[in-house]
Amino acid sequence: MNITITKTTAKKAKPDESALGFGKIFTDHMFMMDYSREKGWYDARIVPFENLSIHPASTVLHYGSEIFEGLKAYRKADGSVQLFRPIENIRRMNRSAERLCLPQLDENDALEALLKFVEVEQDWTPHSEGTSLYLRPFMFGNDESLGVHAVHNATYVIIASPVGSYYAEGINPVKIMIEDEDVRAVRGGTGYAKCGGNYAASNRAGERAEKKGYSQVLWLDGVERKYIEEVGAMNVMFKINGEIVTPMLSGSILPGITRMSCLEVLRKEGYKVSERLLSIDELEEAMENGTLEEAWGCGTAAVISPIGELCYKGKKYAVNNGEIGETTQYLYDTLTGIQWGKIEDTFGWTVQL
Ligand SMILES: *Cc1c(COP(=O)(O)O)cnc(C)c1O
């Protein structure tokens, strides 16, 4: 693929690594390319970071044709930079694109573009413990017309943001509220696609939970409000009586790359792992009788987020006395160890720059 590179003439100062937060600071450049039905993808370019200019009738502004990805570049102790399973993000983006009638990316070109972009911005990968360079590829429908149909024009962009350690104050288990009113997705809908619309529809429940002192919601299925789906923007796992249980990918759950990686690590270690239906009744019973040993969320941003309390219909249950459990800690150490290159990657997941 031919990528033209236009370097900025006004490099920004690198930020204070102790106050990065999440997604507030952006690097000097961005990757862009455009698509039309006639030309396919064209004009791949790395250009100075700047505002986008789009037509007021652009499809994305009216009909929500938008998908995205999230992955990180990690700085290793030897100073080099690596990515974690980037091809999985590209494949998932193509599955999301298929669902939303957005164009497919060529896997090799998309990987080349991502690596080239990270190479240009690599100095922005922070060095402090737990920090990383968050990469946000996204694609949107960009027809200049109000007609409702599968898009003819689209734009693909990658931006990057140095982000702080999710656990700057140590790993504190979070409090989660089980949502029994709003639903995130239904089978046949867009739950398995990483699209902005899913987030727009999730915010109300998230706000309500936050007001009550909970950091995220645990979603139940959209038909019976009976089966556990995922938590906020993370997949969820439970350890019940020694068995690791996570909801199976039914079409309404986002197939997380962290989820997939956790399952592979656990299976390799010989844990009993089940991807299956898990009803709220089964979970409630396990919370009542003490067989719920651990619970955690998993996703790129936090990697592993231990759950210390679950609230369902006003009733509060402590999980593992509100402390991080043994399996949760093991997964956290293993995945972050591989991602930051502290332990050997026996899975072949990392891609060196
Ligand atoms: C991105 C995302 C996840 C986690 O996926 P990872 O690939 O592990 O980062 C889980 N649930 C939702 C809704 C998401 O958007």
CSV table of C-alpha atoms and ligand atoms in Angstrom, one decimal:
chain,number,residue,atom,x,y,z
A,1,MET,CA,0.0,0.0,0.0
A,2,ASN,CA,1.2,3.5,-0.8
A,3,ILE,CA,1.0,5.8,2.2
A,4,THR,CA,2.0,9.4,1.8
A,5,ILE,CA,3.4,11.0,4.9
A,6,THR,CA,3.2,14.7,5.6
A,7,LYS,CA,5.0,15.5,8.8
A,8,THR,CA,3.8,18.3,11.1
A,9,THR,CA,5.8,21.5,11.3
A,10,ALA,CA,4.5,22.2,14.8
A,11,LYS,CA,5.3,19.2,17.0
A,12,LYS,CA,3.5,19.3,20.3
A,13,ALA,CA,5.4,19.1,23.7
A,14,LYS,CA,5.1,15.6,25.2
A,15,PRO,CA,2.8,15.6,28.2
A,16,ASP,CA,3.5,14.9,31.9
A,17,GLU,CA,3.3,11.2,32.1
A,18,SER,CA,1.9,11.3,35.7
A,19,ALA,CA,-1.3,13.1,34.6
A,20,LEU,CA,-2.3,11.4,31.3
A,21,GLY,CA,-5.7,10.2,32.1
A,22,PHE,CA,-7.6,8.5,29.2
A,23,GLY,CA,-8.1,9.9,25.7
A,24,LYS,CA,-7.6,13.5,26.4
A,25,ILE,CA,-4.2,14.1,24.7
A,26,PHE,CA,-3.6,13.3,21.1
A,27,THR,CA,-0.4,12.8,19.1
A,28,ASP,CA,1.0,14.9,16.2
A,29,HIS,CA,-0.4,12.9,13.3
A,30,MET,CA,-3.3,10.8,12.2
A,31,PHE,CA,-3.8,8.2,9.5
A,32,MET,CA,-6.6,8.7,7.0
A,33,MET,CA,-8.0,7.1,3.9
A,34,ASP,CA,-11.2,7.5,1.9
A,35,TYR,CA,-13.5,5.0,0.2
A,36,SER,CA,-15.9,5.2,-2.7
A,37,ARG,CA,-17.7,2.4,-4.4
A,38,GLU,CA,-16.0,3.3,-7.7
A,39,LYS,CA,-12.5,3.7,-6.4
A,40,GLY,CA,-12.3,1.4,-3.4
A,41,TRP,CA,-10.0,2.7,-0.6
A,42,TYR,CA,-7.8,5.5,-1.9
A,43,ASP,CA,-5.5,8.3,-0.7
A,44,ALA,CA,-3.9,6.6,2.3
A,45,ARG,CA,-2.0,9.2,4.2
A,46,ILE,CA,-0.5,10.2,7.4
A,47,VAL,CA,-1.1,13.9,8.0
A,48,PRO,CA,-0.8,16.4,10.9
A,49,PHE,CA,-3.5,15.9,13.5
A,50,GLU,CA,-6.3,18.3,12.8
A,51,ASN,CA,-10.1,18.7,12.8
A,52,LEU,CA,-12.1,16.7,10.3
A,53,SER,CA,-14.2,18.6,7.8
A,54,ILE,CA,-17.4,16.8,6.8
A,55,HIS,CA,-20.5,17.8,5.0
A,56,PRO,CA,-23.5,18.6,7.2
A,57,ALA,CA,-25.5,15.8,5.5
A,58,SER,CA,-22.7,13.2,6.1
A,59,THR,CA,-24.2,9.8,6.8
A,60,VAL,CA,-22.5,9.4,10.2
A,61,LEU,CA,-24.2,12.6,11.6
A,62,HIS,CA,-27.7,11.4,10.8
A,63,TYR,CA,-27.8,7.6,10.7
A,64,GLY,CA,-24.9,6.6,13.0
A,65,SER,CA,-22.8,4.6,10.5
A,66,GLU,CA,-19.7,4.4,12.7
A,67,ILE,CA,-17.5,1.6,14.0
A,68,PHE,CA,-14.3,1.7,16.0
A,69,GLU,CA,-11.5,-0.3,17.5
A,70,GLY,CA,-9.3,0.2,20.6
A,71,LEU,CA,-5.9,-1.3,21.1
A,72,LYS,CA,-2.6,-0.2,22.6
A,73,ALA,CA,1.1,0.1,21.8
A,74,TYR,CA,3.2,-0.8,24.8
A,75,ARG,CA,6.8,0.4,25.7
A,76,LYS,CA,9.0,-2.5,26.8
A,77,ALA,CA,11.8,-2.2,29.3
A,78,ASP,CA,14.4,-2.2,26.5
A,79,GLY,CA,12.7,0.9,25.0
A,80,SER,CA,11.1,-0.9,22.0
A,81,VAL,CA,7.4,-0.7,21.2
A,82,GLN,CA,5.0,-3.6,20.6
A,83,LEU,CA,1.3,-4.2,19.9
A,84,PHE,CA,-0.9,-6.9,21.3
A,85,ARG,CA,-2.9,-9.0,18.7
A,86,PRO,CA,-3.5,-6.2,16.3
A,87,ILE,CA,-4.8,-8.5,13.5
A,88,GLU,CA,-7.7,-9.5,15.8
A,89,ASN,CA,-8.8,-5.8,16.0
A,90,ILE,CA,-8.6,-5.6,12.2
A,91,ARG,CA,-10.7,-8.7,11.8
A,92,ARG,CA,-13.2,-7.5,14.3
A,93,MET,CA,-13.5,-4.2,12.5
A,94,ASN,CA,-14.3,-6.0,9.3
A,95,ARG,CA,-17.0,-8.0,11.1
A,96,SER,CA,-18.4,-4.7,12.5
A,97,ALA,CA,-18.2,-3.1,9.0
A,98,GLU,CA,-20.1,-6.0,7.5
A,99,ARG,CA,-22.9,-5.6,10.1
A,100,LEU,CA,-23.2,-1.8,9.4
A,101,CYS,CA,-22.8,-2.0,5.7
A,102,LEU,CA,-19.5,-0.2,5.8
A,103,PRO,CA,-16.7,-1.2,3.4
A,104,GLN,CA,-14.2,-4.0,4.2
A,105,LEU,CA,-10.5,-3.3,4.9
A,106,ASP,CA,-7.8,-5.4,3.3
A,107,GLU,CA,-6.3,-7.1,6.4
A,108,ASN,CA,-2.7,-6.7,5.2
A,109,ASP,CA,-3.1,-3.0,4.2
A,110,ALA,CA,-4.9,-2.2,7.5
A,111,LEU,CA,-2.1,-3.8,9.5
A,112,GLU,CA,0.6,-2.0,7.4
A,113,ALA,CA,-1.2,1.3,8.0
A,114,LEU,CA,-1.5,0.7,11.7
A,115,LEU,CA,2.2,-0.3,12.0
A,116,LYS,CA,3.4,2.6,9.9
A,117,PHE,CA,1.3,5.1,11.9
A,118,VAL,CA,2.6,3.7,15.2
A,119,GLU,CA,6.2,3.9,13.8
A,120,VAL,CA,5.7,7.6,13.0
A,121,GLU,CA,4.2,8.3,16.5
A,122,GLN,CA,6.3,5.9,18.5
A,123,ASP,CA,8.0,8.6,20.6
A,124,TRP,CA,4.5,9.3,22.0
A,125,THR,CA,4.4,5.8,23.6
A,126,PRO,CA,5.0,6.8,27.3
A,127,HIS,CA,7.6,5.1,29.5
A,128,SER,CA,6.1,5.0,32.9
A,129,GLU,CA,4.7,1.9,34.6
A,130,GLY,CA,1.3,1.0,33.3
A,131,THR,CA,1.1,3.7,30.6
A,132,SER,CA,0.6,3.0,26.9
A,133,LEU,CA,-0.3,4.6,23.6
A,134,TYR,CA,-4.0,4.0,23.0
A,135,LEU,CA,-4.8,3.5,19.3
A,136,ARG,CA,-8.3,4.3,18.0
A,137,PRO,CA,-9.0,3.3,14.5
A,138,PHE,CA,-12.5,4.2,13.3
A,139,MET,CA,-14.6,4.3,10.2
A,140,PHE,CA,-17.7,6.2,9.3
A,141,GLY,CA,-20.2,6.5,6.4
A,142,ASN,CA,-19.6,9.7,4.6
A,143,ASP,CA,-22.1,10.2,1.8
A,144,GLU,CA,-23.1,13.8,1.3
A,145,SER,CA,-26.8,13.0,1.0
A,146,LEU,CA,-29.7,12.3,3.3
A,147,GLY,CA,-30.9,9.2,1.5
A,148,VAL,CA,-31.1,6.1,3.7
A,149,HIS,CA,-29.1,3.3,2.2
A,150,ALA,CA,-25.8,1.3,2.5
A,151,VAL,CA,-23.0,3.9,2.2
A,152,HIS,CA,-21.2,4.6,-1.0
A,153,ASN,CA,-18.5,6.7,0.6
A,154,ALA,CA,-16.6,6.2,3.8
A,155,THR,CA,-13.6,7.5,5.7
A,156,TYR,CA,-11.2,5.5,7.9
A,157,VAL,CA,-9.0,7.2,10.4
A,158,ILE,CA,-6.5,6.2,13.1
A,159,ILE,CA,-5.8,8.5,16.0
A,160,ALA,CA,-3.5,7.9,19.0
A,161,SER,CA,-3.6,9.1,22.6
A,162,PRO,CA,-1.0,8.5,25.3
A,163,VAL,CA,-2.9,7.1,28.3
A,164,GLY,CA,-2.1,6.7,31.9
A,165,SER,CA,-2.1,3.6,34.1
A,166,TYR,CA,-5.7,2.5,34.7
A,167,TYR,CA,-4.6,1.5,38.2
A,168,ALA,CA,-2.6,4.6,39.2
A,169,GLU,CA,-3.9,4.1,42.8
A,170,GLY,CA,-3.6,0.3,42.8
A,171,ILE,CA,-6.1,-2.3,41.7
A,172,ASN,CA,-9.3,-1.5,43.5
A,173,PRO,CA,-12.2,-3.8,42.9
A,174,VAL,CA,-15.2,-1.9,41.4
A,175,LYS,CA,-18.9,-1.8,42.4
A,176,ILE,CA,-21.2,-2.9,39.6
A,177,MET,CA,-25.0,-2.5,39.4
A,178,ILE,CA,-27.0,-5.1,37.6
A,179,GLU,CA,-29.2,-3.3,35.1
A,180,ASP,CA,-32.8,-4.6,34.9
A,181,GLU,CA,-34.4,-1.9,32.9
A,182,ASP,CA,-32.4,-0.7,29.8
A,183,VAL,CA,-30.8,-3.3,27.6
A,184,ARG,CA,-27.6,-2.8,25.5
A,185,ALA,CA,-28.3,-5.1,22.6
A,186,VAL,CA,-30.4,-7.9,21.2
A,187,ARG,CA,-29.5,-10.9,19.1
A,188,GLY,CA,-29.8,-9.9,15.5
A,189,GLY,CA,-28.9,-6.4,16.4
A,190,THR,CA,-25.5,-4.7,16.6
A,191,GLY,CA,-24.3,-6.1,20.0
A,192,TYR,CA,-21.3,-8.0,18.5
A,193,ALA,CA,-20.2,-5.0,16.4
A,194,LYS,CA,-18.0,-2.3,18.0
A,195,CYS,CA,-20.2,0.6,16.9
A,196,GLY,CA,-20.8,4.0,18.4
A,197,GLY,CA,-24.5,3.5,18.5
A,198,ASN,CA,-24.2,0.8,21.1
A,199,TYR,CA,-22.5,3.3,23.4
A,200,ALA,CA,-25.0,6.0,22.8
A,201,ALA,CA,-27.8,3.6,23.9
A,202,SER,CA,-25.8,2.5,27.0
A,203,ASN,CA,-25.2,5.9,28.5
A,204,ARG,CA,-28.5,6.3,30.3
A,205,ALA,CA,-28.0,3.2,32.4
A,206,GLY,CA,-24.4,4.1,33.0
A,207,GLU,CA,-25.4,7.6,34.3
A,208,ARG,CA,-28.0,6.1,36.6
A,209,ALA,CA,-25.6,3.6,38.1
A,210,GLU,CA,-23.0,6.3,38.6
A,211,LYS,CA,-25.4,8.5,40.5
A,212,LYS,CA,-25.9,5.6,42.9
A,213,GLY,CA,-22.2,5.1,43.4
A,214,TYR,CA,-21.6,2.3,41.0
A,215,SER,CA,-18.9,2.5,38.4
A,216,GLN,CA,-20.6,0.4,35.7
A,217,VAL,CA,-23.6,-1.7,34.9
A,218,LEU,CA,-23.9,-5.4,34.3
A,219,TRP,CA,-26.1,-5.9,31.3
A,220,LEU,CA,-28.7,-8.6,31.0
A,221,ASP,CA,-30.0,-10.1,27.7
A,222,GLY,CA,-32.4,-7.9,25.8
A,223,VAL,CA,-35.2,-10.5,25.5
A,224,GLU,CA,-35.8,-12.0,28.9
A,225,ARG,CA,-33.5,-9.8,31.0
A,226,LYS,CA,-32.4,-13.1,32.5
A,227,TYR,CA,-29.0,-13.9,31.2
A,228,ILE,CA,-25.7,-12.1,32.0
A,229,GLU,CA,-24.2,-10.4,29.0
A,230,GLU,CA,-21.3,-8.1,29.8
A,231,VAL,CA,-20.3,-5.2,32.1
A,232,GLY,CA,-20.2,-1.7,30.8
A,233,ALA,CA,-17.7,-1.8,27.9
A,234,MET,CA,-16.0,-4.9,29.2
A,235,ASN,CA,-16.7,-8.6,29.0
A,236,VAL,CA,-17.3,-10.4,32.3
A,237,MET,CA,-16.2,-13.6,33.9
A,238,PHE,CA,-17.1,-15.4,37.1
A,239,LYS,CA,-15.4,-18.1,39.2
A,240,ILE,CA,-18.2,-20.2,40.6
A,241,ASN,CA,-17.3,-23.2,42.6
A,242,GLY,CA,-13.9,-23.5,40.8
A,243,GLU,CA,-15.4,-23.2,37.3
A,244,ILE,CA,-14.7,-20.1,35.2
A,245,VAL,CA,-17.9,-19.0,33.6
A,246,THR,CA,-18.3,-16.4,30.9
A,247,PRO,CA,-21.4,-15.7,28.7
A,248,MET,CA,-21.0,-17.4,25.3
A,249,LEU,CA,-20.9,-15.2,22.2
A,250,SER,CA,-24.5,-15.2,21.3
A,251,GLY,CA,-24.5,-12.2,18.9
A,252,SER,CA,-25.4,-9.6,21.4
A,253,ILE,CA,-22.1,-9.6,23.2
A,254,LEU,CA,-18.9,-7.9,22.0
A,255,PRO,CA,-16.3,-10.6,21.3
A,256,GLY,CA,-13.4,-9.0,23.3
A,257,ILE,CA,-9.8,-9.7,22.5
A,258,THR,CA,-9.0,-9.6,26.2
A,259,ARG,CA,-11.8,-12.1,26.8
A,260,MET,CA,-10.4,-14.4,24.1
A,261,SER,CA,-6.9,-14.0,25.6
A,262,CYS,CA,-8.1,-14.8,29.2
A,263,LEU,CA,-9.8,-17.9,28.0
A,264,GLU,CA,-6.7,-19.1,26.2
A,265,VAL,CA,-4.5,-18.4,29.2
A,266,LEU,CA,-7.0,-20.2,31.6
A,267,ARG,CA,-7.4,-23.2,29.3
A,268,LYS,CA,-3.6,-23.6,28.9
A,269,GLU,CA,-3.3,-23.5,32.7
A,270,GLY,CA,-5.9,-26.3,33.0
A,271,TYR,CA,-8.7,-24.3,34.5
A,272,LYS,CA,-12.3,-25.6,33.9
A,273,VAL,CA,-13.6,-22.9,31.6
A,274,SER,CA,-17.2,-22.7,30.3
A,275,GLU,CA,-18.6,-20.3,27.7
A,276,ARG,CA,-22.3,-20.8,28.3
A,277,LEU,CA,-25.6,-19.1,29.4
A,278,LEU,CA,-25.4,-17.8,32.9
A,279,SER,CA,-28.7,-16.7,34.3
A,280,ILE,CA,-29.1,-14.0,37.0
A,281,ASP,CA,-30.9,-16.6,39.1
A,282,GLU,CA,-27.8,-18.9,39.0
A,283,LEU,CA,-25.6,-15.9,39.8
A,284,GLU,CA,-27.8,-14.8,42.7
A,285,GLU,CA,-27.8,-18.3,44.1
A,286,ALA,CA,-24.0,-18.4,43.9
A,287,MET,CA,-23.9,-15.0,45.7
A,288,GLU,CA,-26.3,-16.2,48.4
A,289,ASN,CA,-24.6,-19.5,49.1
A,290,GLY,CA,-21.0,-18.3,48.8
A,291,THR,CA,-20.0,-20.3,45.8
A,292,LEU,CA,-19.3,-17.1,43.8
A,293,GLU,CA,-15.6,-16.9,44.4
A,294,GLU,CA,-14.5,-14.2,42.0
A,295,ALA,CA,-15.8,-11.8,39.4
A,296,TRP,CA,-14.0,-9.6,37.0
A,297,GLY,CA,-14.4,-7.5,33.8
A,298,CYS,CA,-11.9,-7.7,31.0
A,299,GLY,CA,-11.2,-5.3,28.1
A,300,THR,CA,-8.3,-3.4,26.5
A,301,ALA,CA,-8.5,-0.3,28.7
A,302,ALA,CA,-8.4,-1.8,32.1
A,303,VAL,CA,-7.1,-5.3,31.0
A,304,ILE,CA,-8.6,-7.0,34.1
A,305,SER,CA,-11.0,-5.1,36.5
A,306,PRO,CA,-11.9,-7.0,39.6
A,307,ILE,CA,-15.5,-6.7,40.8
A,308,GLY,CA,-15.8,-6.3,44.5
A,309,GLU,CA,-19.6,-5.7,44.8
A,310,LEU,CA,-22.7,-6.5,42.8
A,311,CYS,CA,-26.0,-4.9,43.4
A,312,TYR,CA,-29.2,-6.5,42.0
A,313,LYS,CA,-32.7,-5.0,42.6
A,314,GLY,CA,-31.3,-3.0,45.5
A,315,LYS,CA,-29.6,-5.9,47.2
A,316,LYS,CA,-25.9,-5.7,47.6
A,317,TYR,CA,-23.5,-8.7,47.5
A,318,ALA,CA,-19.8,-8.5,48.3
A,319,VAL,CA,-17.6,-10.6,46.0
A,320,ASN,CA,-14.5,-12.1,47.7
A,321,ASN,CA,-14.8,-9.7,50.5
A,322,GLY,CA,-14.3,-6.8,48.1
A,323,GLU,CA,-10.8,-8.0,47.4
A,324,ILE,CA,-9.0,-9.1,44.2
A,325,GLY,CA,-9.1,-12.9,43.9
A,326,GLU,CA,-6.3,-15.3,43.0
A,327,THR,CA,-7.4,-16.1,39.4
A,328,THR,CA,-8.2,-12.4,38.7
A,329,GLN,CA,-4.7,-11.5,39.9
A,330,TYR,CA,-3.1,-14.3,37.9
A,331,LEU,CA,-4.8,-13.1,34.7
A,332,TYR,CA,-3.9,-9.6,35.3
A,333,ASP,CA,-0.2,-10.5,35.9
A,334,THR,CA,-0.1,-12.7,32.9
A,335,LEU,CA,-1.7,-10.4,30.4
A,336,THR,CA,0.0,-7.3,31.5
A,337,GLY,CA,3.2,-9.2,31.7
A,338,ILE,CA,2.9,-10.2,28.0
A,339,GLN,CA,1.7,-6.8,26.9
A,340,TRP,CA,4.5,-4.8,28.4
A,341,GLY,CA,7.1,-7.5,27.5
A,342,LYS,CA,7.9,-8.4,31.1
A,343,ILE,CA,7.2,-12.1,30.6
A,344,GLU,CA,7.8,-14.3,27.6
A,345,ASP,CA,5.0,-14.4,25.0
A,346,THR,CA,4.6,-18.1,24.5
A,347,PHE,CA,1.3,-17.5,22.6
A,348,GLY,CA,2.8,-15.4,19.8
A,349,TRP,CA,0.4,-12.5,20.4
A,350,THR,CA,2.8,-9.6,20.4
A,351,VAL,CA,3.9,-7.7,17.2
A,352,GLN,CA,7.1,-5.8,17.5
A,353,LEU,CA,7.3,-2.5,15.7
B,1,LIG,C1,-14.3,-3.1,23.2
B,1,LIG,C2,-15.3,-3.7,24.0
B,1,LIG,C3,-15.1,-4.8,24.9
B,1,LIG,C4,-13.7,-5.4,25.1
B,1,LIG,O1,-13.0,-5.8,24.0
B,1,LIG,P1,-11.4,-5.9,24.0
B,1,LIG,O2,-11.1,-6.3,22.6
B,1,LIG,O3,-11.1,-6.8,25.0
B,1,LIG,O4,-10.9,-4.5,24.3
B,1,LIG,C5,-16.1,-5.4,25.6
B,1,LIG,N1,-17.4,-4.9,25.5
B,1,LIG,C6,-17.7,-3.8,24.7
B,1,LIG,C7,-19.1,-3.4,24.6
B,1,LIG,C8,-16.7,-3.2,23.9
B,1,LIG,O5,-17.0,-2.2,23.2
